[in-house]
mmCIF file of N, CA and C in Angstrom:
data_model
loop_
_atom_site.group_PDB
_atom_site.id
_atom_site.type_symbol
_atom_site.label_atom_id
_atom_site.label_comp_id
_atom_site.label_asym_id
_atom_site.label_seq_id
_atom_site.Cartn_x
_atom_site.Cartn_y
_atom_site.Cartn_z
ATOM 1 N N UNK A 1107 106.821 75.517 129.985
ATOM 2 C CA UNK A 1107 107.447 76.818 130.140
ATOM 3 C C UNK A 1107 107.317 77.591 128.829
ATOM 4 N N UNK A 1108 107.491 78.848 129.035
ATOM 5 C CA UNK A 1108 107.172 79.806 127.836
ATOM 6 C C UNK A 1108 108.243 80.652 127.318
ATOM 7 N N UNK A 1109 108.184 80.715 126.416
ATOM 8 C CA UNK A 1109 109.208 81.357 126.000
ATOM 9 C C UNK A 1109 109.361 82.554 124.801
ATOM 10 N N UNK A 1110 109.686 83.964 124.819
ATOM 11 C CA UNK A 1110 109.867 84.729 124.306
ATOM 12 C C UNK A 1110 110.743 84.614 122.763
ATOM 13 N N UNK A 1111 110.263 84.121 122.023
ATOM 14 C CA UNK A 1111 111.720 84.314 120.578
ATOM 15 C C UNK A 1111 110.962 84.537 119.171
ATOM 16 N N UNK A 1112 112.122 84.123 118.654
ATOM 17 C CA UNK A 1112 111.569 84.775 116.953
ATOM 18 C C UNK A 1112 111.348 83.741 116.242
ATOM 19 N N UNK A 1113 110.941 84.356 115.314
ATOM 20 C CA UNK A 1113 109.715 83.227 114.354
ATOM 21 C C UNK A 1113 109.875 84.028 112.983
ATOM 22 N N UNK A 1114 110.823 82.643 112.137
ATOM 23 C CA UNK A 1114 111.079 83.422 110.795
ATOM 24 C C UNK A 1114 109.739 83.330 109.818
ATOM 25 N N UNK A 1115 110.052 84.298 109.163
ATOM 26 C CA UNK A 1115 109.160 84.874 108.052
ATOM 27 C C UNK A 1115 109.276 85.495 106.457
ATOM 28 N N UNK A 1116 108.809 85.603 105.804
ATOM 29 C CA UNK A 1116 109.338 86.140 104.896
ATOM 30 C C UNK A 1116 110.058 85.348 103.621
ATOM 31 N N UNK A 1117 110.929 85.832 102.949
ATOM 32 C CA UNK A 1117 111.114 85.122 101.720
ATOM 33 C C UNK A 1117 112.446 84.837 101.845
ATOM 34 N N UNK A 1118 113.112 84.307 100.683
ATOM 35 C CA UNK A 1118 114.831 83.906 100.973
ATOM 36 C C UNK A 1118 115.290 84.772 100.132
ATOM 37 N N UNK A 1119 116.376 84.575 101.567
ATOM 38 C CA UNK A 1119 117.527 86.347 101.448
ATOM 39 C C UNK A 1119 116.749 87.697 102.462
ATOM 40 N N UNK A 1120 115.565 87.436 102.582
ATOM 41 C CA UNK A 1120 115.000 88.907 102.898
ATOM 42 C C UNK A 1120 114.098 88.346 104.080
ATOM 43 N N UNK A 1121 114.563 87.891 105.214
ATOM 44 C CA UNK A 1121 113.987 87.288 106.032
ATOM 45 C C UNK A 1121 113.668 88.510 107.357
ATOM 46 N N UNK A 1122 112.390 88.316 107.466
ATOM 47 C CA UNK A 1122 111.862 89.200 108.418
ATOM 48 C C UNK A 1122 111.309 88.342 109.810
ATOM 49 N N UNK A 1123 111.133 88.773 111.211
ATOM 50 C CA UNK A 1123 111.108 87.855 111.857
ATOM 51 C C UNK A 1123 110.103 88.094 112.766
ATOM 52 N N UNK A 1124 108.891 87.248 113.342
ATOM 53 C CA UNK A 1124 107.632 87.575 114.698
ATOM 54 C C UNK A 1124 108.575 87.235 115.974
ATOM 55 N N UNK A 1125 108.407 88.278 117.071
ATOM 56 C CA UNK A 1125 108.228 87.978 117.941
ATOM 57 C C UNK A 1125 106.891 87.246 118.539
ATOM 58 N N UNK A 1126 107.185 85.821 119.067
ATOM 59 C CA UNK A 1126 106.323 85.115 119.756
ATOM 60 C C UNK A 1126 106.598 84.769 120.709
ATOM 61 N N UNK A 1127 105.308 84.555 121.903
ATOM 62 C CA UNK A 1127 105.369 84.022 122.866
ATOM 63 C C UNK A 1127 104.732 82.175 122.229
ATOM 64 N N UNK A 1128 106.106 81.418 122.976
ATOM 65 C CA UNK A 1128 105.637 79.858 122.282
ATOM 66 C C UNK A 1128 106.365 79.237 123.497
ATOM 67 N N UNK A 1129 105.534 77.852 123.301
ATOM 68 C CA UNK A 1129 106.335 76.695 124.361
ATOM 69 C C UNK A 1129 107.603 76.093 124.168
ATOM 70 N N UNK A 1130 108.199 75.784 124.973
ATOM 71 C CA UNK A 1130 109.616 75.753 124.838
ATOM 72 C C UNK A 1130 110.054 74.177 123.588
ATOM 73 N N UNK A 1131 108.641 73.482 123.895
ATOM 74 C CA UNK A 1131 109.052 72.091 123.026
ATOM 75 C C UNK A 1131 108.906 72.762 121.714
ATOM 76 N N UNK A 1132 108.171 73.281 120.985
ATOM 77 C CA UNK A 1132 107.676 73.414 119.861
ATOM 78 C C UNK A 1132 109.196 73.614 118.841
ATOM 79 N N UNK A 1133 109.246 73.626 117.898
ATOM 80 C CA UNK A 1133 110.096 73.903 116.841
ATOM 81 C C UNK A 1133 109.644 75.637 116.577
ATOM 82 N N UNK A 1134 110.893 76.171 115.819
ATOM 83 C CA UNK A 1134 110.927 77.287 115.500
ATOM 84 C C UNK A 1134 109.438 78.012 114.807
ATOM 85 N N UNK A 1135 109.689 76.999 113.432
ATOM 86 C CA UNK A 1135 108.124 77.276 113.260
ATOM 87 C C UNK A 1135 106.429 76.823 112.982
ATOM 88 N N UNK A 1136 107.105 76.708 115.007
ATOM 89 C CA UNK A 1136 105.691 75.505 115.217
ATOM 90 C C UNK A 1136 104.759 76.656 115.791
ATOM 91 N N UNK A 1137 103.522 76.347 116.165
ATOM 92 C CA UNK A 1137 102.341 76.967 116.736
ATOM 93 C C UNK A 1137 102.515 77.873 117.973
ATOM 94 N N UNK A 1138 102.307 79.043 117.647
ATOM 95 C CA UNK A 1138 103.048 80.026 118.604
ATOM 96 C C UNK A 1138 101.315 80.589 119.826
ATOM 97 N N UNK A 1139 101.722 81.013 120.956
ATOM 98 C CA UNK A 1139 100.454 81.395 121.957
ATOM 99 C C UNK A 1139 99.907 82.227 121.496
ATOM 100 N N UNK A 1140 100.807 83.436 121.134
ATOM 101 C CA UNK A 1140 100.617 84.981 120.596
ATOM 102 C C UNK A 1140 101.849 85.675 120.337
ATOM 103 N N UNK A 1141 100.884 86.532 118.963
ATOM 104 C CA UNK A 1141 102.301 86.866 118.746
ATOM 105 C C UNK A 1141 102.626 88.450 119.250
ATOM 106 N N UNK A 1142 103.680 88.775 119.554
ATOM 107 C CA UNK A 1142 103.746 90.177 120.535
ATOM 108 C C UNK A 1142 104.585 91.196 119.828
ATOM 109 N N UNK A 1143 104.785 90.703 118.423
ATOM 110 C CA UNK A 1143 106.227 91.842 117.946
ATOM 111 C C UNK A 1143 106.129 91.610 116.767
ATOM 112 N N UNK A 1144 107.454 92.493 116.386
ATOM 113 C CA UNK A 1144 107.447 92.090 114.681
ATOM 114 C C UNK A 1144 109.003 92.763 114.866
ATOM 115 N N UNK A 1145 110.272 92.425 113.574
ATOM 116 C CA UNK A 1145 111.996 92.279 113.925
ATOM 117 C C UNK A 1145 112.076 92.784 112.195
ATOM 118 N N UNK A 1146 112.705 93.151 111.648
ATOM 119 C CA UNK A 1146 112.794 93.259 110.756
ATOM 120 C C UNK A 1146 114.829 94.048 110.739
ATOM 121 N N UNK A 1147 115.106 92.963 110.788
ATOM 122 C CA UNK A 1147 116.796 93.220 110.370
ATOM 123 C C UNK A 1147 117.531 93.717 109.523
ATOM 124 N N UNK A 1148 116.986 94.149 108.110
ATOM 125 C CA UNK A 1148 117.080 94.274 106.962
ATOM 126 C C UNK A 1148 116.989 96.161 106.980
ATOM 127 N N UNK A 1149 115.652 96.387 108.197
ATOM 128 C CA UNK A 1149 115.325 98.295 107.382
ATOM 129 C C UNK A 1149 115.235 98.146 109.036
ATOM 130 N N UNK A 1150 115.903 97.738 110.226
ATOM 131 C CA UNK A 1150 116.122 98.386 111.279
ATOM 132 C C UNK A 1150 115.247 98.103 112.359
ATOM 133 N N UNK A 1151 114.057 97.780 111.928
ATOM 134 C CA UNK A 1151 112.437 98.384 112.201
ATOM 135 C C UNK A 1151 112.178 97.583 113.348
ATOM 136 N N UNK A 1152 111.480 97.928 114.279
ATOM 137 C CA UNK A 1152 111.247 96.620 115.405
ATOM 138 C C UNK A 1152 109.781 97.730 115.742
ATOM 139 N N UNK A 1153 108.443 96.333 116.224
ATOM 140 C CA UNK A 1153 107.252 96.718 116.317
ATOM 141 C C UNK A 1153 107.023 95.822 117.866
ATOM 142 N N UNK A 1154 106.543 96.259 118.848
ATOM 143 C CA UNK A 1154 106.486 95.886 119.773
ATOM 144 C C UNK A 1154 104.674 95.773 120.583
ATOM 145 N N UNK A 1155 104.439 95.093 121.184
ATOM 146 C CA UNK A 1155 103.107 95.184 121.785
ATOM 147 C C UNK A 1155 103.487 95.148 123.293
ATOM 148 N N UNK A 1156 103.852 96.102 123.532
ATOM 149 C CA UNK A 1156 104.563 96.200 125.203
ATOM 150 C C UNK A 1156 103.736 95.222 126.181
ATOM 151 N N UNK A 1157 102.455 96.164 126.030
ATOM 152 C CA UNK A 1157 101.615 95.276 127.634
ATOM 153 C C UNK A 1157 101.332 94.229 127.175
ATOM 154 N N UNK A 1158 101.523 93.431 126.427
ATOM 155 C CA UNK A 1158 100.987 91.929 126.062
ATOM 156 C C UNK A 1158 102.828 91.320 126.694
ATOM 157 N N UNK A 1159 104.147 91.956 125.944
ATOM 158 C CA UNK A 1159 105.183 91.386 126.314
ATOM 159 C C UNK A 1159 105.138 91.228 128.409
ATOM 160 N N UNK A 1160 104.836 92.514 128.602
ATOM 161 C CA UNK A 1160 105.227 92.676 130.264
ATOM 162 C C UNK A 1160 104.080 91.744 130.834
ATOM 163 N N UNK A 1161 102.965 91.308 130.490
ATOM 164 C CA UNK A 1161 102.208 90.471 131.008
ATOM 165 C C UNK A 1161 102.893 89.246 130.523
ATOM 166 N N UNK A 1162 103.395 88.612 129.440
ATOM 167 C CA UNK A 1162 104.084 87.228 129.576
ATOM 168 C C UNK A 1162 105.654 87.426 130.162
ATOM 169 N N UNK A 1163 106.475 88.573 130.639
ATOM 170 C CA UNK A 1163 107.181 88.498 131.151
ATOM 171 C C UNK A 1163 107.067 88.374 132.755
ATOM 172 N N UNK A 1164 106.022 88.513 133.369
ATOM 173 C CA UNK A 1164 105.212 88.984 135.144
ATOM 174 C C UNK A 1164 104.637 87.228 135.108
ATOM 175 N N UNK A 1165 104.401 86.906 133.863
ATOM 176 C CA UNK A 1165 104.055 85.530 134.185
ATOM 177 C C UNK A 1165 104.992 84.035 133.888
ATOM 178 N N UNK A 1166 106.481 84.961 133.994
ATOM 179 C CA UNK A 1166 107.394 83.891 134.028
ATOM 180 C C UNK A 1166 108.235 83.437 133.043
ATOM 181 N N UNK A 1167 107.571 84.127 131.245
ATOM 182 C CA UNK A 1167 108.398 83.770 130.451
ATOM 183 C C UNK A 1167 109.895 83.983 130.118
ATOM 184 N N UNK A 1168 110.815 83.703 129.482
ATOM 185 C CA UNK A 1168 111.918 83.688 129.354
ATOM 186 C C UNK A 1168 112.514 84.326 127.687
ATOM 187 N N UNK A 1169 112.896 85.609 127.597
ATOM 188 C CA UNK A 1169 113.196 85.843 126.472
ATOM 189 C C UNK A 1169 114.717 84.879 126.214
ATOM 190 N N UNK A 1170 114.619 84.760 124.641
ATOM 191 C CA UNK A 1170 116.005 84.053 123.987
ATOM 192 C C UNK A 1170 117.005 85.431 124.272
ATOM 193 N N UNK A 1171 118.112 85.042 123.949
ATOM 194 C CA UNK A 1171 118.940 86.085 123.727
ATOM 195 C C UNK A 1171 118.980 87.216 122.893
ATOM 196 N N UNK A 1172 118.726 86.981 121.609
ATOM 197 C CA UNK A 1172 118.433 87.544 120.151
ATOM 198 C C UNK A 1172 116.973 89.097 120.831
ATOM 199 N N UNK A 1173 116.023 88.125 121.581
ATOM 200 C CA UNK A 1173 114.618 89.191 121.899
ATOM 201 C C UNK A 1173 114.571 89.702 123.152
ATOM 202 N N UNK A 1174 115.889 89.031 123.948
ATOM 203 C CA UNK A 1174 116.284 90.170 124.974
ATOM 204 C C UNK A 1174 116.773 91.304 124.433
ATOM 205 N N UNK A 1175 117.788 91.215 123.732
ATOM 206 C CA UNK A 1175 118.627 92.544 122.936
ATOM 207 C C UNK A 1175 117.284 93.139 122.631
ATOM 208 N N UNK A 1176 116.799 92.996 121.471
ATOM 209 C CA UNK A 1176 115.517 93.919 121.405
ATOM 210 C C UNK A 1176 114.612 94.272 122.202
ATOM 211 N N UNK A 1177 114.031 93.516 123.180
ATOM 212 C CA UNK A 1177 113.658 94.580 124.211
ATOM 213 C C UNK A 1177 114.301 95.028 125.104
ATOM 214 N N UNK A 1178 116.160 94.847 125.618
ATOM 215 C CA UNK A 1178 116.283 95.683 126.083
ATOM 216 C C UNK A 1178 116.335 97.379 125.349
ATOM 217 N N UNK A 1179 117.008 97.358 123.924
ATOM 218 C CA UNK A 1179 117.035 98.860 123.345
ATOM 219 C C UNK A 1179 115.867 99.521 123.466
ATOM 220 N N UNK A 1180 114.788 98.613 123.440
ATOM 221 C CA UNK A 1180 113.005 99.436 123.357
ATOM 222 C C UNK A 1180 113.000 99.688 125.038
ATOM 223 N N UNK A 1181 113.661 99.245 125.890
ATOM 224 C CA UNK A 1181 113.575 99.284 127.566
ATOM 225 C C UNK A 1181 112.372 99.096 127.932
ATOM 226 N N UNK A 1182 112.393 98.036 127.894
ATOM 227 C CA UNK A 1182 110.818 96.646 128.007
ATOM 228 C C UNK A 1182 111.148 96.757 129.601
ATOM 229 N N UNK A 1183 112.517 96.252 129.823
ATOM 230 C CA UNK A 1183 113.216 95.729 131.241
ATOM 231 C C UNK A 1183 112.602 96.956 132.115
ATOM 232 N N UNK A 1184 113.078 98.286 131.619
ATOM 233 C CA UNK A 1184 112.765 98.851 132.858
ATOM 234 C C UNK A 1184 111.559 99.790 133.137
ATOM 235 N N UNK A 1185 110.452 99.062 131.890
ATOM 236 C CA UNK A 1185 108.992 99.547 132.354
ATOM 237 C C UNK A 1185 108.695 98.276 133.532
ATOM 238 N N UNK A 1186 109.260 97.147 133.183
ATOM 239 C CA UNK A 1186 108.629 95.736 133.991
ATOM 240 C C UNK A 1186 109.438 95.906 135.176
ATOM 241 N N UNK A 1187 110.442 96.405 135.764
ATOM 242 C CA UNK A 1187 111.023 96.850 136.977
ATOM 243 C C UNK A 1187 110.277 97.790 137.711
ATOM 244 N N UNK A 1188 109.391 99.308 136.632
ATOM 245 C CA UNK A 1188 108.515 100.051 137.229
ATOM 246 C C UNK A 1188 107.534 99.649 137.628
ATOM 247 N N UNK A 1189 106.969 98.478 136.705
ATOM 248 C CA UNK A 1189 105.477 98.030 137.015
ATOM 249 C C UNK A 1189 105.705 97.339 138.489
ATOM 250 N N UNK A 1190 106.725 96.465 138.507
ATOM 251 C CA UNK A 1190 106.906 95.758 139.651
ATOM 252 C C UNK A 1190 107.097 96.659 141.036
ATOM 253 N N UNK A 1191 107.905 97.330 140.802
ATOM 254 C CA UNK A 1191 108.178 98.287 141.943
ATOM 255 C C UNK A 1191 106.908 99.102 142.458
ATOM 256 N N UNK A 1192 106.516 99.273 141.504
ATOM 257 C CA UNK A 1192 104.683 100.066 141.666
ATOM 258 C C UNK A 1192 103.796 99.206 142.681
ATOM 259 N N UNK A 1193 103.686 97.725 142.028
ATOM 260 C CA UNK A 1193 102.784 96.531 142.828
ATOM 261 C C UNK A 1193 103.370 96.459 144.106
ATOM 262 N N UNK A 1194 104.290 96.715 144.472
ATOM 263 C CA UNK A 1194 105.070 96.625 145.577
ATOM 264 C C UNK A 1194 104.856 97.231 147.038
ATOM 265 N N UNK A 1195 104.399 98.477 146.356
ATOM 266 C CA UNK A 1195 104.297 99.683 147.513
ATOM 267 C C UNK A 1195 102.803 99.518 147.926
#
């Protein structure tokens, strides 16, 4: 199974963080599929690769809690509700 979360980075004290798509066994910072984002807690900043996220979200992955919050404020959720609703008709 796959899973949507963050992947620390950066230096101590000033930790910046990847969004990755990674397998659920792996450790935090073990070998990630791809990486789809970038978190930066410190200056606000969040970098997103939408159609790479909504294609590992259509194929089942599971965001953590922490990279749900962030894509819900970017409203990841309700392009992938449009896309779906679109395939639908």
């Amino acid at each position: 199974m796959v899973k949507l979360r963050l992947k620390r980075c950066g230096r101590k004290q000033r930790a910046v963080y990847r969004i990755v798509a990674i397998d659920v066994r792996a450790r935090r910072e073990g070998r990630d599929l791809r990486k789809v984002g970038f978190y930066d807690p410190l200056k606000k900043q969040t970098h997103l690769n939408v159609p790479a996220i909504l294609d590992f979200l259509e194929k089942g992955a599971k965001p953590t809690g922490t990279v749900h919050d962030i894509l819900k404020k970017a409203d990841v959720f309700r392009e992938l509700f449009l896309n779906q609703s679109k395939l639908k008709k």
